[in-house]
Amino acid sequence: MFDLFEQSDSLNRPIECFEFHYHQDYFPIKTHWHYYMEILYIIEGSAVVTSEEERYELTSGEMILIPPKKLHAILSDNPGALVMIGLKFDIGKLQMTPRYAPKLKSIFRSAESKKMRTHFTKEEAEKMFCPFLFRECLNEIRNQAYGYDLFLRVNICKLLMKVLRLWQTEGFQIDADTFALDERYTVDSITEYIDAHINENLKVAELARECGMSYSYFAKSFLKMYGKSCKEYIEYIRILKVEDYLLFTDFDLTYISQETGFSDCSHLIKSFKGFKGETPAQYRRNRVEKGI
């Protein structure tokens, strides 16, 4: 199965959006899988999407949702006319559900286990505002104006909520089993745990146990997925959070080191300079002077 694995940069690009034109892009898209959820919206023409053992025929205005880790391919009987927009994203990185609800990844994993349908008609897609949402996502990813990543997250969450509400009219329920999925971690969702506990003394062996894996298997799987060792990833995330504190607050380094999991100020300064080439004080001062 790993021979068909498509590498995704979930660390730096948790959301991707693309417009596919047959004359400009390689086609057909052969069987592959990835850790991202993928949603395809057909603008013109038609496509045949295979997902595991299922085959779906889509025409203009229709949409299909492909869950993470599903083997899938995209074909067309008339590829010369095919234009579609695709969204690929790490659903575990969205984290926009309210406190009373399970995480989005748990809800959609539950829906997958209950075999809720993933192919939506033109009429259903229009009611979900797909023509607008997909076009806006495409424009945001192309222009990358201030706050574009937030626009992408909001639009994707809107789309997923509309899918969820449609499923609920067809009998889908968020039950106790769905909530239970929140407590289960795999290598593609353990980053949620890391983000939530970044101020703690995280150890790779403990994270491996959270995933029910041996240390060596977890380490190899993590490196394959994220392109960094788990230890490197943890330090990288801490540095990103330090950046936010330096740019958007006036907290001192003692407080920042405590909130980001560094043992003390010296550890923070050494790590930060290793990544950024300047001390936290220099970084904050230079950004203030440039008005960033």
XYZ file of C-alpha atoms in Angstrom:
292
model
C 0.000 0.000 0.000
C 2.854 2.418 0.700
C 3.926 2.131 -2.969
C 0.780 4.117 -3.800
C 1.331 6.662 -1.036
C 1.282 10.339 -2.083
C 3.402 12.501 0.188
C 1.622 15.572 1.583
C 3.268 18.453 3.422
C 0.790 18.554 6.298
C 3.233 20.517 8.443
C 3.651 23.515 6.134
C 0.633 23.104 3.840
C -2.276 21.660 5.834
C -4.669 22.922 3.117
C -4.237 22.683 -0.649
C -6.597 23.953 -3.343
C -6.115 23.424 -7.073
C -7.946 23.844 -10.353
C -7.505 20.965 -12.761
C -7.565 21.427 -16.548
C -7.000 18.384 -18.696
C -4.902 20.295 -21.249
C -2.619 21.688 -18.543
C -2.268 18.797 -16.105
C -1.226 15.171 -16.125
C -4.154 12.815 -16.567
C -5.476 10.274 -15.653
C -4.735 10.558 -11.938
C -3.683 7.037 -11.076
C -4.553 5.084 -7.953
C -2.983 6.618 -4.858
C -3.718 7.489 -1.221
C -2.743 10.158 1.282
C -3.512 11.330 4.803
C -5.543 14.296 3.551
C -9.295 14.415 3.078
C -10.039 15.402 -0.518
C -13.147 17.045 -1.999
C -13.616 17.404 -5.748
C -16.098 19.722 -7.450
C -16.703 19.343 -11.194
C -16.877 22.656 -13.069
C -17.145 21.313 -16.625
C -17.235 17.892 -18.246
C -17.391 14.615 -16.387
C -15.136 12.372 -14.321
C -15.076 8.841 -12.996
C -13.753 8.574 -9.452
C -12.892 5.188 -7.983
C -12.562 4.945 -4.211
C -11.570 1.499 -2.935
C -14.215 -0.780 -4.474
C -16.682 1.983 -5.346
C -17.054 3.747 -8.702
C -18.696 7.177 -9.011
C -19.640 8.988 -12.209
C -19.685 12.765 -11.732
C -20.901 15.432 -14.131
C -20.780 19.222 -14.103
C -21.868 20.715 -10.775
C -21.476 17.533 -8.720
C -19.183 16.979 -5.751
C -17.479 14.019 -4.104
C -15.755 13.661 -0.724
C -12.853 11.204 -0.433
C -11.917 10.267 3.180
C -8.283 10.101 4.319
C -6.280 6.952 3.532
C -8.681 5.801 0.797
C -7.159 4.387 -2.370
C -8.631 6.430 -5.203
C -8.158 7.391 -8.829
C -9.683 9.956 -11.198
C -10.502 9.094 -14.802
C -12.723 10.525 -17.534
C -14.474 9.228 -20.644
C -14.072 12.706 -22.183
C -11.008 14.186 -20.481
C -10.659 17.041 -22.957
C -13.678 18.759 -21.431
C -12.820 18.181 -17.771
C -12.337 21.137 -15.416
C -12.567 20.637 -11.651
C -11.530 22.259 -8.392
C -10.055 20.149 -5.620
C -9.568 20.736 -1.905
C -7.097 18.618 0.055
C -6.655 19.207 3.752
C -5.634 17.734 7.071
C -9.003 17.605 8.814
C -7.294 17.253 12.181
C -5.790 20.732 11.760
C -9.156 22.507 11.365
C -10.225 22.284 15.044
C -13.187 24.641 14.751
C -15.906 22.550 16.386
C -17.600 23.835 19.588
C -16.807 22.398 22.999
C -19.994 20.320 23.115
C -19.173 18.459 19.896
C -16.536 15.895 18.917
C -13.707 16.989 16.652
C -14.404 17.141 12.937
C -12.046 14.273 12.249
C -13.981 12.073 14.691
C -17.343 13.023 13.196
C -16.258 12.250 9.651
C -14.480 9.053 10.685
C -17.726 7.952 12.326
C -19.678 8.857 9.172
C -17.247 6.807 7.110
C -17.723 3.769 9.359
C -21.493 4.159 8.975
C -21.099 4.326 5.181
C -22.713 7.731 4.734
C -22.777 8.698 1.090
C -20.030 10.931 -0.294
C -21.322 11.738 -3.801
C -23.585 14.784 -4.023
C -25.788 15.937 -6.898
C -25.623 19.320 -8.612
C -28.719 20.482 -6.724
C -27.262 19.406 -3.377
C -23.907 21.025 -4.181
C -25.618 24.295 -5.054
C -27.499 24.269 -1.746
C -24.107 23.886 -0.052
C -22.894 26.995 -1.974
C -20.170 24.927 -3.650
C -19.771 27.227 -6.702
C -18.938 30.140 -4.391
C -16.959 28.281 -1.693
C -14.663 26.434 -4.100
C -13.983 29.535 -6.197
C -13.242 31.620 -3.111
C -10.848 28.962 -1.777
C -9.081 28.916 -5.141
C -8.766 32.709 -5.196
C -7.466 32.775 -1.614
C -4.801 30.143 -2.258
C -3.666 31.977 -5.408
C -3.554 35.489 -3.973
C -2.513 34.622 -0.407
C -3.627 37.996 0.938
C -3.584 38.661 4.676
C -5.645 36.051 6.523
C -6.029 33.765 3.506
C -5.432 30.654 5.616
C -8.279 31.656 7.935
C -10.594 32.158 4.945
C -9.692 28.666 3.734
C -10.428 27.085 7.118
C -13.735 28.913 7.491
C -14.910 27.951 3.992
C -13.929 24.309 4.420
C -15.699 24.160 7.787
C -18.814 25.687 6.206
C -18.746 23.015 3.525
C -18.205 20.168 5.995
C -21.006 21.422 8.241
C -23.395 21.496 5.284
C -22.424 17.922 4.415
C -22.947 16.912 8.052
C -26.386 18.513 8.217
C -27.401 16.730 5.032
C -26.252 13.432 6.524
C -28.275 14.148 9.651
C -31.434 14.395 7.530
C -30.535 10.907 6.287
C -30.209 9.405 9.754
C -26.611 10.094 10.795
C -26.210 10.699 14.535
C -23.297 11.938 16.609
C -23.343 9.215 19.235
C -21.153 8.056 22.108
C -18.911 6.111 19.734
C -18.177 9.343 17.872
C -17.075 11.039 21.083
C -14.923 8.015 21.926
C -12.949 8.529 18.701
C -11.685 11.842 20.108
C -9.528 9.931 22.573
C -7.871 7.713 19.979
C -4.740 8.903 18.234
C -2.892 7.635 15.167
C 0.292 8.917 13.589
C -1.731 11.234 11.335
C -3.627 12.767 14.264
C -1.018 12.776 17.041
C -0.018 16.328 16.064
C -3.319 17.453 17.602
C -2.153 15.992 20.916
C 1.256 17.647 20.500
C -0.286 21.047 19.787
C -2.566 20.787 22.834
C 0.271 19.731 25.164
C 3.165 21.720 23.698
C 3.882 23.430 27.034
C 4.551 20.045 28.660
C 7.671 17.889 28.659
C 6.664 15.763 25.662
C 8.554 12.530 25.058
C 8.459 10.519 21.837
C 8.042 7.234 23.715
C 4.901 8.561 25.421
C 3.471 9.764 22.097
C 4.108 6.329 20.611
C 2.119 4.775 23.453
C -0.738 7.218 22.790
C -0.876 5.769 19.270
C -0.567 2.174 20.472
C 2.710 1.740 18.559
C 6.237 0.678 19.356
C 8.787 3.482 19.583
C 10.623 2.445 16.408
C 7.486 1.974 14.290
C 6.028 5.279 15.464
C 9.284 7.124 14.773
C 9.561 5.714 11.237
C 5.889 6.391 10.470
C 6.091 9.956 11.786
C 9.208 10.718 9.746
C 7.599 9.303 6.599
C 4.469 11.401 7.007
C 5.893 14.743 8.140
C 9.425 14.715 6.748
C 10.789 15.467 10.230
C 11.475 13.336 13.250
C 8.930 13.695 16.030
C 11.499 15.462 18.210
C 12.292 17.930 15.402
C 8.574 18.528 14.850
C 7.975 19.332 18.525
C 10.806 21.871 18.579
C 9.602 23.373 15.282
C 6.079 23.873 16.656
C 7.477 25.439 19.814
C 9.473 27.922 17.731
C 6.352 28.833 15.732
C 4.469 29.519 18.952
C 7.373 31.595 20.289
C 7.195 33.658 17.084
C 3.525 34.394 17.703
C 4.229 35.491 21.274
C 7.071 37.749 20.122
C 5.023 39.347 17.343
C 1.648 39.728 18.998
C 2.310 40.097 22.747
C 4.710 41.887 25.068
C 5.255 38.885 27.366
C 8.798 38.363 28.607
C 10.917 35.327 27.717
C 10.374 33.641 31.072
C 6.626 33.517 30.508
C 7.010 32.526 26.833
C 9.398 29.686 27.665
C 6.922 28.283 30.204
C 4.007 28.471 27.751
C 5.898 26.826 24.898
C 7.530 23.945 26.748
C 11.137 25.117 26.916
C 12.954 24.250 30.127
C 14.125 27.844 30.647
C 15.001 31.095 28.840
C 18.475 29.890 27.871
C 17.037 26.814 26.167
C 14.503 28.963 24.305
C 17.112 31.486 23.137
C 19.509 28.784 21.921
C 16.815 26.896 20.013
C 15.281 30.042 18.542
C 18.618 31.341 17.298
C 19.337 27.939 15.754
C 16.131 28.150 13.719
C 15.966 31.882 12.979
C 19.570 33.032 13.028
C 18.831 35.742 15.600
C 17.864 35.892 19.245
C 14.216 36.363 20.291
C 15.012 39.940 21.378
C 16.575 40.737 18.003
C 13.662 39.103 16.191
C 11.049 41.112 18.111
C 12.979 44.383 17.732
C 13.577 43.930 13.993
C 9.919 43.124 13.324
C 8.750 46.125 15.325
C 11.103 48.418 13.406
C 9.803 47.064 10.092
C 6.214 47.452 11.243
C 5.474 43.736 10.877
